[in-house]
Short mmCIF file of C-alpha atoms and ligand atoms in Angstrom, two decimals:
data_model
loop_
_atom_site.label_atom_id
_atom_site.label_comp_id
_atom_site.label_asym_id
_atom_site.label_seq_id
_atom_site.Cartn_x
_atom_site.Cartn_y
_atom_site.Cartn_z
CA MET V 366 0.15 0.01 0.01
CA ALA V 367 1.59 3.23 -1.30
CA ASP V 368 1.31 6.05 1.06
CA SER V 369 1.18 9.91 -0.13
CA ALA V 370 5.08 10.16 0.16
CA THR V 371 5.68 7.32 -2.21
CA ALA V 372 2.70 7.25 -4.45
CA ASN V 373 4.03 9.56 -7.05
CA LYS V 374 7.61 8.15 -7.27
CA PRO V 375 8.63 5.91 -10.26
CA PRO V 376 10.18 2.42 -9.06
CA THR V 377 13.91 2.64 -9.08
CA THR V 378 14.48 -1.12 -9.92
CA HIS V 379 12.66 -3.06 -12.60
CA PRO V 380 10.65 -6.06 -11.21
CA TYR V 381 12.94 -8.21 -13.46
CA ALA V 382 16.19 -6.94 -12.54
CA ALA V 383 18.68 -8.95 -10.28
CA GLY V 384 18.64 -7.99 -6.78
CA GLU V 385 21.28 -5.67 -5.59
CA LEU V 386 24.16 -6.55 -3.26
CA VAL V 387 25.19 -4.32 -0.56
CA LEU V 388 27.99 -5.93 1.42
CA ASP V 389 30.19 -5.34 4.55
CA ALA V 390 33.18 -5.89 2.07
CA ILE V 391 35.72 -6.90 4.75
CA PRO V 392 33.70 -8.92 7.15
CA GLU V 393 34.08 -9.49 10.70
CA ASP V 394 33.31 -13.18 10.16
CA GLU V 395 36.51 -14.76 9.03
CA ARG V 396 34.68 -17.83 7.50
CA LEU V 397 33.84 -15.69 4.72
CA TRP V 398 37.18 -15.85 3.26
CA VAL V 399 37.81 -18.51 0.96
CA PRO V 400 41.27 -20.31 1.26
CA MET V 401 43.03 -20.81 -2.02
CA THR V 402 46.63 -21.83 -1.10
CA ASP V 403 48.75 -21.23 2.03
CA GLY V 404 48.33 -17.68 3.20
CA VAL V 405 46.11 -16.74 0.07
CA TRP V 406 42.20 -16.10 0.34
CA PHE V 407 39.45 -14.66 -1.66
CA ARG V 408 36.44 -12.96 -0.28
CA PRO V 409 33.47 -13.41 -2.85
CA LEU V 410 31.51 -10.04 -3.24
CA MET V 411 29.60 -10.67 -6.83
CA PHE V 412 29.54 -13.91 -8.82
CA ASN V 413 28.44 -12.81 -12.18
CA THR V 414 26.76 -15.90 -13.84
CA VAL V 415 25.21 -14.04 -16.67
CA GLN V 416 27.98 -11.98 -18.27
CA GLY V 417 30.58 -14.30 -16.85
CA GLY V 418 33.17 -12.70 -14.18
CA TRP V 419 33.48 -12.06 -10.70
CA CYS V 420 34.30 -9.50 -8.23
CA HIS V 421 36.25 -10.22 -5.17
CA LEU V 422 38.96 -9.40 -2.51
CA ILE V 423 42.18 -11.14 -2.61
CA ARG V 424 44.12 -11.17 0.76
CA VAL V 425 47.68 -12.44 0.97
CA ARG V 426 49.44 -12.78 4.31
CA LYS V 427 52.70 -14.36 3.14
CA ALA V 428 55.54 -13.39 1.22
CA GLY V 429 56.19 -14.93 -2.19
CA VAL V 430 54.59 -15.88 -5.43
CA VAL V 431 50.89 -16.06 -5.53
CA SER V 432 50.25 -17.47 -8.95
CA ARG V 433 51.11 -17.27 -12.56
CA HIS V 434 48.04 -16.86 -15.07
CA ARG V 435 46.99 -15.30 -18.14
CA HIS V 436 43.80 -13.23 -18.70
CA PRO V 437 41.95 -13.66 -21.88
CA ASP V 438 39.60 -10.84 -20.63
CA PRO V 439 40.00 -7.76 -19.03
CA VAL V 440 40.71 -7.35 -15.25
CA HIS V 441 40.30 -4.01 -12.99
CA GLY V 442 42.08 -3.91 -9.59
CA LEU V 443 42.24 -1.29 -6.76
CA VAL V 444 44.48 -2.04 -3.68
CA LEU V 445 42.81 -1.62 -0.39
CA LYS V 446 45.80 -2.59 1.75
CA GLY V 447 49.37 -3.49 1.53
CA ALA V 448 51.45 -3.77 -1.32
CA TRP V 449 52.29 -6.33 -4.35
CA ARG V 450 53.80 -6.33 -7.74
CA TYR V 451 53.83 -8.53 -10.83
CA LEU V 452 57.31 -10.31 -11.82
CA GLU V 453 56.72 -9.18 -15.27
CA HIS V 454 56.34 -5.49 -14.48
CA ASP V 455 58.56 -2.72 -12.89
CA TRP V 456 55.80 -1.21 -10.93
CA VAL V 457 54.42 -1.79 -7.30
CA ALA V 458 50.83 -1.51 -6.48
CA THR V 459 50.36 0.08 -3.11
CA GLU V 460 47.48 1.12 -1.11
CA GLY V 461 45.04 3.17 -3.44
CA THR V 462 46.64 1.94 -6.61
CA TYR V 463 44.18 1.27 -9.58
CA ILE V 464 45.29 -1.15 -11.94
CA PHE V 465 43.70 -2.19 -15.41
CA GLU V 466 44.84 -5.43 -16.79
CA PRO V 467 44.15 -5.70 -20.67
CA PRO V 468 43.09 -8.97 -22.18
CA SER V 469 46.37 -11.05 -22.98
CA GLU V 470 48.01 -9.97 -19.75
CA THR V 471 50.03 -12.81 -18.35
CA HIS V 472 51.53 -12.21 -14.75
CA THR V 473 52.96 -13.72 -11.47
CA LEU V 474 51.89 -11.92 -8.38
CA VAL V 475 54.58 -11.52 -5.82
CA VAL V 476 54.11 -10.07 -2.33
CA ASP V 477 57.43 -9.13 -0.74
CA GLU V 478 58.78 -9.68 2.70
CA GLY V 479 57.71 -6.96 5.23
CA VAL V 480 54.19 -6.31 3.78
CA GLY V 481 52.33 -8.42 6.30
CA GLU V 482 49.13 -8.43 4.64
CA MET V 483 47.54 -7.15 1.06
CA ILE V 484 43.97 -6.81 0.40
CA THR V 485 43.00 -5.96 -3.10
CA PHE V 486 39.62 -5.94 -4.96
CA PHE V 487 39.63 -7.34 -8.40
CA GLN V 488 36.95 -7.39 -11.04
CA VAL V 489 37.70 -10.22 -13.20
CA THR V 490 35.89 -10.71 -16.62
CA GLY V 491 35.60 -14.06 -18.19
CA SER V 492 38.07 -16.68 -16.97
CA LEU V 493 41.77 -16.96 -16.09
CA HIS V 494 44.34 -19.59 -17.32
CA TYR V 495 46.86 -20.66 -15.11
CA VAL V 496 50.24 -21.25 -17.25
CA ASP V 497 53.49 -22.85 -16.54
CA GLU V 498 56.92 -21.19 -17.23
CA ALA V 499 56.58 -21.72 -20.75
CA GLY V 500 53.26 -20.03 -21.07
CA LYS V 501 51.34 -23.20 -21.45
CA ALA V 502 47.91 -23.36 -20.05
CA ILE V 503 47.60 -25.81 -16.90
CA GLY V 504 44.41 -25.06 -15.57
CA PHE V 505 41.69 -22.35 -15.41
CA ASP V 506 39.13 -20.68 -13.23
CA ASP V 507 35.79 -18.98 -14.06
CA VAL V 508 32.85 -17.68 -12.14
CA PHE V 509 31.71 -21.37 -11.85
CA THR V 510 34.88 -22.91 -10.58
CA ARG V 511 34.84 -20.00 -8.09
CA ILE V 512 31.31 -20.62 -6.91
CA ASP V 513 32.23 -24.32 -6.47
CA LEU V 514 35.44 -23.45 -4.28
CA ALA V 515 33.33 -20.94 -2.16
CA ARG V 516 30.31 -23.66 -1.95
CA ALA V 517 32.53 -26.12 -0.62
CA HIS V 518 34.40 -23.90 1.93
CA TYR V 519 31.10 -22.47 3.23
CA GLU V 520 29.81 -25.82 3.65
CA GLU V 521 32.88 -26.85 5.54
CA VAL V 522 32.91 -23.89 8.01
CA GLY V 523 29.20 -24.46 8.80
CA LEU V 524 27.58 -21.76 6.77
CA GLY V 525 26.01 -24.10 4.64
CA ALA V 526 26.88 -24.62 0.72
CA ASP V 527 24.06 -22.31 -0.45
CA TYR V 528 25.42 -19.48 1.55
CA VAL V 529 27.33 -18.74 -1.80
CA ARG V 530 23.99 -17.85 -3.45
CA ASN V 531 24.28 -14.45 -1.43
CA PHE V 532 26.91 -13.68 -3.86
CA VAL V 533 25.53 -15.10 -7.15
CA ARG V 534 23.70 -12.97 -9.64
FE1 FE O 725 45.49 -11.67 -12.41
#
């Protein structure tokens, strides 16, 4: 029932539109961080199953190489905490740095000694392909493999596998 204050306002969201997402990006609940490898986690924000891709935070709490991979599709990043670099480039991303990674970019993320913890927001389009030293593809991730990883983790920590649906659009 519309009262006089809302009666003349047009709806701001189409009834067929996907639900909005408003999240505490860096959560109190540690269980929301999905472990990937030793000292590396991702925190899902939005799994985009329609366009293919996802938004997440990456958190690294150890020094060293995180992964080597190729992006066939564009990536945007914004460093929220700490610092890191790619072996293939001569710049260092620090708190507040925005990064655009064009399609074809292949890189190896490194966190240097003394950083302690880095947290970076990434919007990943499409998929990413893990590659060996020669650039040969040895595996991949896309929105569905990431959903599966998160599902398994949320099940294991007692949130329930379907908790991942909170982030799926
Ligand atoms: Fe990357």
